[in-house]
Amino acid sequence: MLGTTAHPTAAWVAQAARNLVMDLEEAGAAVKYLIRNRDAKFPPLFDEILAQAWIQVVLSGIRVPRMNSVMARWVQTCRRELLDRTLIWNQRHLLHALHEYETYNHYWARQAMEQAAPLRAVPAPIADPQRITGLDIRRHDRLGGIIHEYQHVA
């Protein structure tokens, strides 16, 4: 945590960059990129401090105000649902796990209960025991069982 303030200034932001670089060096962390928005509170000195530490500053898109929040949410979800539960062996394994998670996440994010969301009514629950026993649902495990997909058998 770099500290917080209700009224950040260019000088405060530059000092936060210095503190970040010192903390990273102290922790022995190797950081290659820092993603930031285009706020005027980030002076050129901010980018220079990071460049001296071999950290490349990547600017968010122009006129894309939700870009940071959407990506922050995706990263948080990916960490909580996948990376915090998986022992990653190497870069190849990490890329495979992220690809599987992205494929899974792309699939389920657009699905809803019988396609009822958001403006259609939820279908009535199945109460007839004969219909329940006749359901044939298959589970497909991904990433060794960390992620499960369920599908009706045709």
Tab-separated table of C-alpha atoms in Angstrom:
chain	number	residue	atom	x	y	z
A	1	MET	CA	0.000	0.000	0.000
A	2	LEU	CA	1.525	3.260	-1.107
A	3	GLY	CA	-0.606	5.525	1.011
A	4	THR	CA	-3.736	7.430	0.233
A	5	THR	CA	-4.898	11.006	0.094
A	6	ALA	CA	-8.189	12.661	-0.685
A	7	HIS	CA	-6.462	15.329	-2.803
A	8	PRO	CA	-3.523	13.931	-4.777
A	9	THR	CA	-1.211	16.432	-6.441
A	10	ALA	CA	1.516	15.943	-9.041
A	11	ALA	CA	4.183	16.163	-6.308
A	12	TRP	CA	2.381	13.571	-4.165
A	13	VAL	CA	2.036	11.196	-7.134
A	14	ALA	CA	5.751	11.551	-7.995
A	15	GLN	CA	6.668	10.730	-4.394
A	16	ALA	CA	4.350	7.724	-4.506
A	17	ALA	CA	6.301	6.521	-7.575
A	18	ARG	CA	9.590	6.894	-5.676
A	19	ASN	CA	8.137	4.966	-2.734
A	20	LEU	CA	6.879	2.242	-5.061
A	21	VAL	CA	10.299	1.819	-6.681
A	22	MET	CA	12.014	1.636	-3.274
A	23	ASP	CA	9.485	-0.907	-1.981
A	24	LEU	CA	9.881	-3.060	-5.099
A	25	GLU	CA	13.673	-2.999	-4.805
A	26	GLU	CA	13.498	-3.863	-1.116
A	27	ALA	CA	11.181	-6.802	-1.855
A	28	GLY	CA	13.357	-7.976	-4.739
A	29	ALA	CA	10.371	-7.824	-7.086
A	30	ALA	CA	10.857	-7.521	-10.821
A	31	VAL	CA	8.103	-5.425	-12.363
A	32	LYS	CA	8.046	-4.789	-16.096
A	33	TYR	CA	4.840	-2.793	-16.618
A	34	LEU	CA	2.620	-0.343	-14.793
A	35	ILE	CA	-0.794	0.404	-16.288
A	36	ARG	CA	-2.190	3.829	-15.517
A	37	ASN	CA	-4.841	6.176	-16.807
A	38	ARG	CA	-4.197	9.511	-18.508
A	39	ASP	CA	-5.019	11.714	-15.530
A	40	ALA	CA	-3.180	15.052	-15.471
A	41	LYS	CA	-2.078	14.323	-11.913
A	42	PHE	CA	0.577	11.994	-13.342
A	43	PRO	CA	3.440	14.379	-14.172
A	44	PRO	CA	6.199	13.461	-16.649
A	45	LEU	CA	8.411	12.932	-13.589
A	46	PHE	CA	6.197	9.990	-12.581
A	47	ASP	CA	6.982	8.148	-15.811
A	48	GLU	CA	10.693	9.114	-15.598
A	49	ILE	CA	11.028	7.661	-12.097
A	50	LEU	CA	9.549	4.385	-13.256
A	51	ALA	CA	11.604	4.344	-16.473
A	52	GLN	CA	14.796	4.664	-14.405
A	53	ALA	CA	13.690	1.495	-12.589
A	54	TRP	CA	13.129	-0.257	-15.962
A	55	ILE	CA	9.359	-0.184	-15.527
A	56	GLN	CA	7.431	0.607	-18.710
A	57	VAL	CA	4.332	2.747	-18.222
A	58	VAL	CA	1.351	1.634	-20.319
A	59	LEU	CA	-1.437	4.164	-20.715
A	60	SER	CA	-5.082	3.143	-20.752
A	61	GLY	CA	-7.177	3.848	-23.814
A	62	ILE	CA	-8.434	7.280	-24.746
A	63	ARG	CA	-12.071	7.938	-23.852
A	64	VAL	CA	-12.463	4.526	-22.260
A	65	PRO	CA	-13.362	5.463	-18.667
A	66	ARG	CA	-14.390	1.953	-17.624
A	67	MET	CA	-11.302	0.199	-19.008
A	68	ASN	CA	-9.401	0.164	-15.727
A	69	SER	CA	-12.388	-0.985	-13.693
A	70	VAL	CA	-13.275	-3.787	-16.111
A	71	MET	CA	-9.705	-5.070	-16.233
A	72	ALA	CA	-9.258	-4.739	-12.469
A	73	ARG	CA	-12.395	-6.829	-11.976
A	74	TRP	CA	-11.184	-9.469	-14.463
A	75	VAL	CA	-7.767	-9.697	-12.814
A	76	GLN	CA	-9.320	-9.916	-9.349
A	77	THR	CA	-11.698	-12.673	-10.447
A	78	CYS	CA	-8.933	-14.579	-12.236
A	79	ARG	CA	-6.723	-14.431	-9.158
A	80	ARG	CA	-9.488	-15.456	-6.738
A	81	GLU	CA	-10.987	-18.235	-8.857
A	82	LEU	CA	-7.860	-19.617	-10.523
A	83	LEU	CA	-4.433	-18.420	-9.464
A	84	ASP	CA	-5.043	-18.506	-5.702
A	85	ARG	CA	-6.104	-22.172	-6.082
A	86	THR	CA	-3.423	-23.390	-8.474
A	87	LEU	CA	0.247	-24.171	-8.062
A	88	ILE	CA	1.796	-22.862	-11.274
A	89	TRP	CA	4.952	-24.718	-12.334
A	90	ASN	CA	6.313	-22.537	-15.138
A	91	GLN	CA	5.373	-20.007	-17.796
A	92	ARG	CA	3.973	-22.660	-20.131
A	93	HIS	CA	1.708	-23.982	-17.382
A	94	LEU	CA	0.604	-20.431	-16.508
A	95	LEU	CA	-0.284	-19.662	-20.126
A	96	HIS	CA	-2.228	-22.933	-20.398
A	97	ALA	CA	-4.148	-22.235	-17.179
A	98	LEU	CA	-4.969	-18.683	-18.270
A	99	HIS	CA	-6.125	-19.910	-21.692
A	100	GLU	CA	-8.418	-22.504	-20.100
A	101	TYR	CA	-9.784	-19.930	-17.666
A	102	GLU	CA	-10.357	-17.396	-20.435
A	103	THR	CA	-12.169	-19.999	-22.547
A	104	TYR	CA	-14.333	-21.020	-19.579
A	105	ASN	CA	-14.969	-17.412	-18.544
A	106	HIS	CA	-15.933	-16.435	-22.093
A	107	TYR	CA	-18.430	-19.319	-22.219
A	108	TRP	CA	-20.246	-18.886	-18.929
A	109	ALA	CA	-20.286	-15.101	-18.822
A	110	ARG	CA	-22.840	-15.030	-21.617
A	111	GLN	CA	-24.997	-17.837	-20.283
A	112	ALA	CA	-27.962	-17.417	-18.000
A	113	MET	CA	-30.619	-19.608	-16.474
A	114	GLU	CA	-32.357	-20.886	-19.606
A	115	GLN	CA	-31.307	-17.622	-21.235
A	116	ALA	CA	-33.684	-15.799	-18.854
A	117	ALA	CA	-31.430	-12.932	-17.856
A	118	PRO	CA	-31.756	-10.043	-17.641
A	119	LEU	CA	-35.281	-9.166	-18.779
A	120	ARG	CA	-36.983	-12.539	-19.235
A	121	ALA	CA	-38.685	-14.353	-16.399
A	122	VAL	CA	-36.929	-17.283	-14.756
A	123	PRO	CA	-38.567	-20.568	-15.814
A	124	ALA	CA	-40.616	-22.491	-13.281
A	125	PRO	CA	-38.647	-25.108	-11.318
A	126	ILE	CA	-39.031	-28.768	-12.223
A	127	ALA	CA	-41.264	-30.343	-9.579
A	128	ASP	CA	-42.192	-33.591	-11.334
A	129	PRO	CA	-39.903	-36.411	-10.053
A	130	GLN	CA	-40.165	-38.212	-13.401
A	131	ARG	CA	-38.694	-35.232	-15.213
A	132	ILE	CA	-35.902	-34.843	-12.631
A	133	THR	CA	-34.729	-38.455	-12.968
A	134	GLY	CA	-34.778	-38.087	-16.736
A	135	LEU	CA	-32.292	-35.230	-16.747
A	136	ASP	CA	-28.950	-36.281	-18.192
A	137	ILE	CA	-26.315	-33.745	-17.265
A	138	ARG	CA	-22.601	-34.237	-17.881
A	139	ARG	CA	-19.786	-32.483	-16.097
A	140	HIS	CA	-16.623	-31.547	-17.944
A	141	ASP	CA	-13.632	-30.802	-15.720
A	142	ARG	CA	-11.123	-28.199	-16.779
A	143	LEU	CA	-7.693	-27.600	-15.270
A	144	GLY	CA	-7.721	-30.878	-13.391
A	145	GLY	CA	-11.098	-30.274	-11.759
A	146	ILE	CA	-10.619	-26.687	-10.567
A	147	ILE	CA	-13.234	-25.484	-13.029
A	148	HIS	CA	-16.386	-27.472	-13.892
A	149	GLU	CA	-18.706	-27.049	-16.853
A	150	TYR	CA	-22.140	-28.678	-16.910
A	151	GLN	CA	-24.146	-29.445	-20.041
A	152	HIS	CA	-27.359	-31.277	-20.859
A	153	VAL	CA	-26.762	-34.339	-23.005
A	154	ALA	CA	-28.647	-34.060	-26.291
